mmCIF file of C-alpha atoms in Angstrom:
data_model
loop_
_atom_site.group_PDB
_atom_site.id
_atom_site.type_symbol
_atom_site.label_atom_id
_atom_site.label_comp_id
_atom_site.label_asym_id
_atom_site.label_seq_id
_atom_site.Cartn_x
_atom_site.Cartn_y
_atom_site.Cartn_z
ATOM 1 C CA UNK A 1 99.105 64.537 64.110
ATOM 2 C CA UNK A 2 96.721 67.355 63.120
ATOM 3 C CA UNK A 3 99.181 68.626 60.513
ATOM 4 C CA UNK A 4 99.512 65.139 59.074
ATOM 5 C CA UNK A 5 95.736 64.731 58.792
ATOM 6 C CA UNK A 6 95.486 68.138 57.111
ATOM 7 C CA UNK A 7 98.258 67.217 54.684
ATOM 8 C CA UNK A 8 96.548 63.906 53.910
ATOM 9 C CA UNK A 9 93.221 65.625 53.214
ATOM 10 C CA UNK A 10 94.900 68.141 50.931
ATOM 11 C CA UNK A 11 96.590 65.342 48.987
ATOM 12 C CA UNK A 12 93.305 63.478 48.672
ATOM 13 C CA UNK A 13 91.486 66.562 47.415
ATOM 14 C CA UNK A 14 94.250 67.268 44.916
ATOM 15 C CA UNK A 15 94.084 63.681 43.712
ATOM 16 C CA UNK A 16 90.341 63.824 43.049
ATOM 17 C CA UNK A 17 90.689 67.157 41.273
ATOM 18 C CA UNK A 18 93.479 65.685 39.171
ATOM 19 C CA UNK A 19 91.321 62.710 38.200
ATOM 20 C CA UNK A 20 88.468 65.043 37.307
ATOM 21 C CA UNK A 21 90.739 67.186 35.140
ATOM 22 C CA UNK A 22 92.258 64.155 33.416
ATOM 23 C CA UNK A 23 88.802 62.743 32.724
ATOM 24 C CA UNK A 24 87.737 66.008 31.077
ATOM 25 C CA UNK A 25 90.857 66.086 28.888
ATOM 26 C CA UNK A 26 90.529 62.445 27.837
ATOM 27 C CA UNK A 27 86.843 62.847 27.057
ATOM 28 C CA UNK A 28 87.721 65.584 24.564
ATOM 29 C CA UNK A 29 90.583 63.550 23.094
ATOM 30 C CA UNK A 30 88.388 60.484 22.699
ATOM 31 C CA UNK A 31 85.865 62.487 20.672
ATOM 32 C CA UNK A 32 88.674 63.533 18.307
ATOM 33 C CA UNK A 33 90.570 60.211 18.116
ATOM 34 C CA UNK A 34 88.494 57.309 19.497
ATOM 35 C CA UNK A 35 90.773 54.681 17.935
ATOM 36 C CA UNK A 36 94.114 56.142 19.030
ATOM 37 C CA UNK A 37 95.901 53.436 21.090
ATOM 38 C CA UNK A 38 97.577 56.080 23.284
ATOM 39 C CA UNK A 39 94.188 57.568 24.144
ATOM 40 C CA UNK A 40 92.738 54.126 24.850
ATOM 41 C CA UNK A 41 95.726 53.309 27.080
ATOM 42 C CA UNK A 42 95.352 56.587 28.975
ATOM 43 C CA UNK A 43 91.643 55.911 29.536
ATOM 44 C CA UNK A 44 92.399 52.438 30.897
ATOM 45 C CA UNK A 45 95.047 53.880 33.225
ATOM 46 C CA UNK A 46 92.595 56.543 34.428
ATOM 47 C CA UNK A 47 89.938 53.884 35.063
ATOM 48 C CA UNK A 48 92.404 51.898 37.182
ATOM 49 C CA UNK A 49 93.388 55.009 39.145
ATOM 50 C CA UNK A 50 89.738 55.930 39.705
ATOM 51 C CA UNK A 51 89.020 52.365 40.825
ATOM 52 C CA UNK A 52 91.701 52.635 43.491
ATOM 53 C CA UNK A 53 90.604 56.117 44.546
ATOM 54 C CA UNK A 54 87.127 54.913 45.488
ATOM 55 C CA UNK A 55 88.700 52.975 48.366
ATOM 56 C CA UNK A 56 90.147 56.128 49.921
ATOM 57 C CA UNK A 57 87.879 55.885 52.977
ATOM 58 C CA UNK A 58 89.612 52.622 53.929
ATOM 59 C CA UNK A 59 92.802 54.512 54.787
ATOM 60 C CA UNK A 60 91.905 55.665 58.284
ATOM 61 C CA UNK A 61 95.146 55.527 60.287
ATOM 62 C CA UNK A 62 97.345 58.618 60.739
ATOM 63 C CA UNK A 63 100.251 57.174 58.747
ATOM 64 C CA UNK A 64 98.182 55.619 55.941
ATOM 65 C CA UNK A 65 98.801 58.542 53.566
ATOM 66 C CA UNK A 66 102.577 58.216 53.934
ATOM 67 C CA UNK A 67 105.125 56.564 51.714
ATOM 68 C CA UNK A 68 106.697 53.362 53.029
ATOM 69 C CA UNK A 69 109.887 51.493 53.692
ATOM 70 C CA UNK A 70 109.602 47.812 52.773
ATOM 71 C CA UNK A 71 112.096 45.183 53.954
ATOM 72 C CA UNK A 72 112.294 41.635 52.546
ATOM 73 C CA UNK A 73 114.369 38.957 54.302
ATOM 74 C CA UNK A 74 115.091 35.464 52.959
ATOM 75 C CA UNK A 75 114.262 32.661 55.391
ATOM 76 C CA UNK A 76 116.343 29.586 56.133
ATOM 77 C CA UNK A 77 117.090 27.477 53.080
ATOM 78 C CA UNK A 78 120.022 29.110 51.341
ATOM 79 C CA UNK A 79 119.717 29.635 47.599
ATOM 80 C CA UNK A 80 116.058 28.578 47.425
ATOM 81 C CA UNK A 81 114.924 31.147 49.987
ATOM 82 C CA UNK A 82 117.201 33.829 48.565
ATOM 83 C CA UNK A 83 115.778 33.319 45.087
ATOM 84 C CA UNK A 84 112.264 33.562 46.551
ATOM 85 C CA UNK A 85 113.198 36.819 48.315
ATOM 86 C CA UNK A 86 114.307 38.220 44.968
ATOM 87 C CA UNK A 87 111.023 37.122 43.351
ATOM 88 C CA UNK A 88 109.148 38.978 46.101
ATOM 89 C CA UNK A 89 111.305 42.063 45.609
ATOM 90 C CA UNK A 90 110.384 42.120 41.921
ATOM 91 C CA UNK A 91 106.701 41.546 42.768
ATOM 92 C CA UNK A 92 106.552 44.569 45.048
ATOM 93 C CA UNK A 93 108.555 46.723 42.632
ATOM 94 C CA UNK A 94 106.060 45.854 39.863
ATOM 95 C CA UNK A 95 103.154 46.544 42.240
ATOM 96 C CA UNK A 96 104.629 49.971 43.025
ATOM 97 C CA UNK A 97 105.018 50.671 39.313
ATOM 98 C CA UNK A 98 101.347 49.792 38.719
ATOM 99 C CA UNK A 99 100.358 52.392 41.310
ATOM 100 C CA UNK A 100 102.660 55.066 39.921
ATOM 101 C CA UNK A 101 104.879 54.933 43.007
ATOM 102 C CA UNK A 102 108.647 55.315 42.879
ATOM 103 C CA UNK A 103 110.658 52.415 44.281
ATOM 104 C CA UNK A 104 114.201 53.129 45.453
ATOM 105 C CA UNK A 105 116.667 50.527 46.722
ATOM 106 C CA UNK A 106 118.109 51.708 50.046
ATOM 107 C CA UNK A 107 120.153 48.604 50.796
ATOM 108 C CA UNK A 108 120.518 45.176 49.214
ATOM 109 C CA UNK A 109 122.593 42.108 50.049
ATOM 110 C CA UNK A 110 123.002 39.586 47.256
ATOM 111 C CA UNK A 111 122.625 35.855 47.820
ATOM 112 C CA UNK A 112 125.597 33.515 47.937
ATOM 113 C CA UNK A 113 124.702 31.838 44.616
ATOM 114 C CA UNK A 114 121.501 33.492 43.384
ATOM 115 C CA UNK A 115 118.797 35.814 44.646
ATOM 116 C CA UNK A 116 119.139 38.159 47.613
ATOM 117 C CA UNK A 117 119.554 37.766 51.354
ATOM 118 C CA UNK A 118 117.580 40.934 52.025
ATOM 119 C CA UNK A 119 116.571 44.239 50.492
ATOM 120 C CA UNK A 120 115.140 47.539 51.743
ATOM 121 C CA UNK A 121 112.952 49.619 49.422
ATOM 122 C CA UNK A 122 111.775 53.164 49.891
ATOM 123 C CA UNK A 123 108.401 53.373 48.133
ATOM 124 C CA UNK A 124 107.278 56.959 47.625
ATOM 125 C CA UNK A 125 103.702 57.924 46.845
ATOM 126 C CA UNK A 126 100.472 58.906 48.576
ATOM 127 C CA UNK A 127 99.045 56.019 50.654
ATOM 128 C CA UNK A 128 101.885 53.597 49.827
ATOM 129 C CA UNK A 129 102.049 52.649 53.514
ATOM 130 C CA UNK A 130 98.274 52.322 53.764
ATOM 131 C CA UNK A 131 98.303 49.781 50.938
ATOM 132 C CA UNK A 132 101.351 47.876 52.135
ATOM 133 C CA UNK A 133 100.914 47.761 55.910
ATOM 134 C CA UNK A 134 99.090 44.412 55.910
ATOM 135 C CA UNK A 135 101.843 42.716 53.885
ATOM 136 C CA UNK A 136 103.885 42.261 57.058
ATOM 137 C CA UNK A 137 104.575 38.600 57.761
ATOM 138 C CA UNK A 138 105.895 35.400 56.231
ATOM 139 C CA UNK A 139 105.312 34.519 52.568
ATOM 140 C CA UNK A 140 105.555 30.841 51.524
ATOM 141 C CA UNK A 141 106.432 29.525 48.056
ATOM 142 C CA UNK A 142 105.861 25.983 46.737
ATOM 143 C CA UNK A 143 107.370 25.073 43.354
ATOM 144 C CA UNK A 144 109.617 22.723 41.419
ATOM 145 C CA UNK A 145 113.079 23.912 42.330
ATOM 146 C CA UNK A 146 115.207 25.288 39.453
ATOM 147 C CA UNK A 147 118.228 24.593 41.653
ATOM 148 C CA UNK A 148 117.501 20.897 42.220
ATOM 149 C CA UNK A 149 118.741 18.504 39.539
ATOM 150 C CA UNK A 150 116.141 15.925 40.599
ATOM 151 C CA UNK A 151 113.256 18.300 39.934
ATOM 152 C CA UNK A 152 111.792 17.939 43.410
ATOM 153 C CA UNK A 153 109.108 20.157 44.875
ATOM 154 C CA UNK A 154 110.571 22.782 47.213
ATOM 155 C CA UNK A 155 109.035 24.997 49.892
ATOM 156 C CA UNK A 156 110.694 28.340 50.616
ATOM 157 C CA UNK A 157 109.989 31.191 53.021
ATOM 158 C CA UNK A 158 110.715 34.907 53.152
ATOM 159 C CA UNK A 159 109.460 37.637 55.493
ATOM 160 C CA UNK A 160 108.222 41.139 54.744
ATOM 161 C CA UNK A 161 108.268 44.126 57.089
ATOM 162 C CA UNK A 162 106.805 47.569 56.372
ATOM 163 C CA UNK A 163 106.925 50.876 58.210
ATOM 164 C CA UNK A 164 105.761 54.400 57.229
ATOM 165 C CA UNK A 165 108.053 56.971 55.652
ATOM 166 C CA UNK A 166 107.147 59.805 58.004
ATOM 167 C CA UNK A 167 107.666 63.418 56.951
ATOM 168 C CA UNK A 168 109.075 66.361 58.886
ATOM 169 C CA UNK A 169 105.630 67.403 60.147
ATOM 170 C CA UNK A 170 105.779 64.516 62.626
ATOM 171 C CA UNK A 171 108.034 65.195 65.589
ATOM 172 C CA UNK A 172 110.140 62.232 66.695
ATOM 173 C CA UNK A 173 112.515 63.040 69.556
ATOM 174 C CA UNK A 174 115.856 61.289 69.214
ATOM 175 C CA UNK A 175 118.698 62.012 71.634
ATOM 176 C CA UNK A 176 122.230 61.730 70.297
ATOM 177 C CA UNK A 177 123.310 59.921 73.463
ATOM 178 C CA UNK A 178 120.856 57.140 72.624
ATOM 179 C CA UNK A 179 122.537 56.416 69.293
ATOM 180 C CA UNK A 180 125.448 54.194 68.311
ATOM 181 C CA UNK A 181 126.663 54.990 64.791
ATOM 182 C CA UNK A 182 128.961 52.564 62.989
ATOM 183 C CA UNK A 183 130.475 52.884 59.528
ATOM 184 C CA UNK A 184 131.649 50.032 57.353
ATOM 185 C CA UNK A 185 132.614 49.243 53.790
ATOM 186 C CA UNK A 186 129.639 48.923 51.462
ATOM 187 C CA UNK A 187 129.128 45.778 49.376
ATOM 188 C CA UNK A 188 127.171 45.070 46.217
ATOM 189 C CA UNK A 189 125.609 47.762 44.036
ATOM 190 C CA UNK A 190 126.014 51.285 45.330
ATOM 191 C CA UNK A 191 128.160 53.541 43.169
ATOM 192 C CA UNK A 192 131.796 54.507 42.985
ATOM 193 C CA UNK A 193 132.479 54.314 46.731
ATOM 194 C CA UNK A 194 131.554 50.635 47.034
ATOM 195 C CA UNK A 195 134.422 48.542 48.424
ATOM 196 C CA UNK A 196 136.680 51.628 48.542
ATOM 197 C CA UNK A 197 135.584 53.690 51.552
ATOM 198 C CA UNK A 198 133.682 53.117 54.782
ATOM 199 C CA UNK A 199 130.620 54.886 53.364
ATOM 200 C CA UNK A 200 127.913 52.524 54.659
ATOM 201 C CA UNK A 201 126.217 53.525 57.924
ATOM 202 C CA UNK A 202 124.558 51.486 60.662
ATOM 203 C CA UNK A 203 122.644 53.313 63.400
ATOM 204 C CA UNK A 204 121.454 51.600 66.573
ATOM 205 C CA UNK A 205 118.854 53.247 68.793
ATOM 206 C CA UNK A 206 119.978 51.822 72.111
ATOM 207 C CA UNK A 207 116.765 52.231 74.214
ATOM 208 C CA UNK A 208 114.665 50.262 71.703
ATOM 209 C CA UNK A 209 117.460 48.197 70.116
ATOM 210 C CA UNK A 210 116.242 49.413 66.711
ATOM 211 C CA UNK A 211 118.872 49.036 63.970
ATOM 212 C CA UNK A 212 118.839 50.657 60.535
ATOM 213 C CA UNK A 213 121.454 50.538 57.799
ATOM 214 C CA UNK A 214 122.023 52.320 54.523
ATOM 215 C CA UNK A 215 124.770 51.819 51.958
ATOM 216 C CA UNK A 216 123.372 52.756 48.544
ATOM 217 C CA UNK A 217 123.887 56.521 48.677
ATOM 218 C CA UNK A 218 127.056 58.026 47.243
ATOM 219 C CA UNK A 219 128.601 59.308 50.463
ATOM 220 C CA UNK A 220 128.718 58.497 54.145
ATOM 221 C CA UNK A 221 126.867 61.758 54.892
ATOM 222 C CA UNK A 222 124.025 60.847 52.525
ATOM 223 C CA UNK A 223 123.849 57.314 53.921
ATOM 224 C CA UNK A 224 123.669 58.731 57.457
ATOM 225 C CA UNK A 225 120.864 61.120 56.476
ATOM 226 C CA UNK A 226 118.825 58.306 54.932
ATOM 227 C CA UNK A 227 119.521 55.994 57.895
ATOM 228 C CA UNK A 228 118.295 58.693 60.293
ATOM 229 C CA UNK A 229 115.131 59.099 58.248
ATOM 230 C CA UNK A 230 114.551 55.348 58.397
ATOM 231 C CA UNK A 231 115.171 55.391 62.149
ATOM 232 C CA UNK A 232 112.613 58.187 62.671
ATOM 233 C CA UNK A 233 110.097 56.201 60.657
ATOM 234 C CA UNK A 234 110.739 52.998 62.584
ATOM 235 C CA UNK A 235 110.441 54.726 65.946
ATOM 236 C CA UNK A 236 107.179 56.289 64.805
ATOM 237 C CA UNK A 237 105.898 52.851 63.812
ATOM 238 C CA UNK A 238 106.931 51.470 67.210
ATOM 239 C CA UNK A 239 104.916 54.214 68.899
ATOM 240 C CA UNK A 240 101.877 53.397 66.736
ATOM 241 C CA UNK A 241 102.187 49.717 67.657
ATOM 242 C CA UNK A 242 102.490 50.622 71.343
ATOM 243 C CA UNK A 243 99.308 52.691 71.209
ATOM 244 C CA UNK A 244 97.481 49.978 69.293
ATOM 245 C CA UNK A 245 98.565 47.381 71.843
ATOM 246 C CA UNK A 246 97.238 49.556 74.638
ATOM 247 C CA UNK A 247 93.886 49.561 72.832
ATOM 248 C CA UNK A 248 94.121 45.800 72.345
ATOM 249 C CA UNK A 249 94.290 46.250 68.586
ATOM 250 C CA UNK A 250 97.965 45.796 67.817
ATOM 251 C CA UNK A 251 98.777 44.422 64.413
ATOM 252 C CA UNK A 252 100.201 40.915 64.353
ATOM 253 C CA UNK A 253 103.915 40.767 64.960
ATOM 254 C CA UNK A 254 106.202 38.942 62.569
ATOM 255 C CA UNK A 255 106.604 35.279 63.357
ATOM 256 C CA UNK A 256 109.471 32.935 62.790
ATOM 257 C CA UNK A 257 110.161 32.509 59.086
ATOM 258 C CA UNK A 258 109.030 28.905 58.767
ATOM 259 C CA UNK A 259 106.093 26.528 58.231
ATOM 260 C CA UNK A 260 102.831 27.451 59.958
ATOM 261 C CA UNK A 261 103.559 31.165 60.351
ATOM 262 C CA UNK A 262 102.875 32.337 56.797
ATOM 263 C CA UNK A 263 100.280 34.950 55.875
ATOM 264 C CA UNK A 264 100.124 33.983 52.194
ATOM 265 C CA UNK A 265 100.907 30.867 50.163
ATOM 266 C CA UNK A 266 102.160 31.002 46.578
ATOM 267 C CA UNK A 267 101.777 27.560 44.983
ATOM 268 C CA UNK A 268 103.291 27.079 41.510
ATOM 269 C CA UNK A 269 103.232 23.248 41.515
ATOM 270 C CA UNK A 270 101.374 20.859 41.223
ATOM 271 C CA UNK A 271 98.774 23.575 40.492
ATOM 272 C CA UNK A 272 98.790 27.371 40.467
ATOM 273 C CA UNK A 273 97.173 29.148 43.383
ATOM 274 C CA UNK A 274 97.994 32.158 45.551
ATOM 275 C CA UNK A 275 95.922 32.229 48.746
ATOM 276 C CA UNK A 276 95.901 34.623 51.669
ATOM 277 C CA UNK A 277 95.684 32.656 54.909
ATOM 278 C CA UNK A 278 94.021 35.511 56.824
ATOM 279 C CA UNK A 279 91.100 36.269 54.492
ATOM 280 C CA UNK A 280 90.833 33.243 52.213
ATOM 281 C CA UNK A 281 91.147 35.440 49.102
ATOM 282 C CA UNK A 282 92.784 33.436 46.314
ATOM 283 C CA UNK A 283 93.925 33.813 42.709
ATOM 284 C CA UNK A 284 94.758 31.073 40.224
ATOM 285 C CA UNK A 285 96.883 33.298 37.985
ATOM 286 C CA UNK A 286 100.064 33.160 40.033
ATOM 287 C CA UNK A 287 102.092 34.746 37.227
ATOM 288 C CA UNK A 288 99.933 37.873 37.424
ATOM 289 C CA UNK A 289 100.318 38.022 41.215
ATOM 290 C CA UNK A 290 104.092 37.694 40.984
ATOM 291 C CA UNK A 291 103.965 40.493 38.413
ATOM 292 C CA UNK A 292 102.426 42.813 41.013
ATOM 293 C CA UNK A 293 98.681 42.064 40.913
ATOM 294 C CA UNK A 294 98.221 42.352 44.685
ATOM 295 C CA UNK A 295 95.397 44.846 45.174
ATOM 296 C CA UNK A 296 92.661 42.257 45.804
ATOM 297 C CA UNK A 297 94.664 40.771 48.680
ATOM 298 C CA UNK A 298 95.385 44.192 50.151
ATOM 299 C CA UNK A 299 91.823 45.473 49.774
ATOM 300 C CA UNK A 300 90.318 42.418 51.447
ATOM 301 C CA UNK A 301 92.310 43.209 54.589
ATOM 302 C CA UNK A 302 91.616 46.946 54.441
ATOM 303 C CA UNK A 303 87.883 46.305 54.092
ATOM 304 C CA UNK A 304 87.980 43.959 57.045
ATOM 305 C CA UNK A 305 89.320 46.829 59.102
#
């Protein structure tokens, strides 16, 4: 834990020094070419990065500086829910891009007709988990269905889960005897081995009944390595939740993916409004939110502590 805090402080210091250096360079460039669109764009990007950096003190938990694994699962409702899950997957990928994070697909299962049944992202970047940790829960969409010939309003649900991408400085003890490792044939996107070899890997941690899967790497060995990393991260998150529960401060567990359990509503018809149920923060530009403009929602929860 001490090593992780030290690493987080070093990353934070390096980030501020980087911002300071970039500011100095751009100040000189602006004096030379104040109308250059590339310079203007770089200044705007620096301003956005500096705006996010000022909230650094909100990231107080040991894992907040880590990257994150993000899992999206379509709720009941077939094609409608699966299309909504895909919309959410794009939203979070665009959000990650805005923050300069890398977003890698670890596993994805396509929908029967459209959309996706579920997807697992690995989002790499300092404080990705700190930003995303309050996104856990059910997300509800209201819109005119593109899959309904009668043009009726449709409500769809999908759930989001997030856990930290812990590094090797955190010791997680895993006994081989506690693991059940299964291999199976990969499906969907995933390279030359898809549908040809049993390269996909599913690992079950028997004591906690924690299951992780990976199929998007090129070989069974690589899929196993990534699955083990995901398992370490999940077990670490379970330990954090256990400690928080003991202090009577556990984060809310995921609820059933249905009406009444959502954390955020995305209404596209008969009006446009995205509202967080927990804080009351709302935005009327739903297109911008679905394009990754999520920071106001995340910050409102971080500031609430």
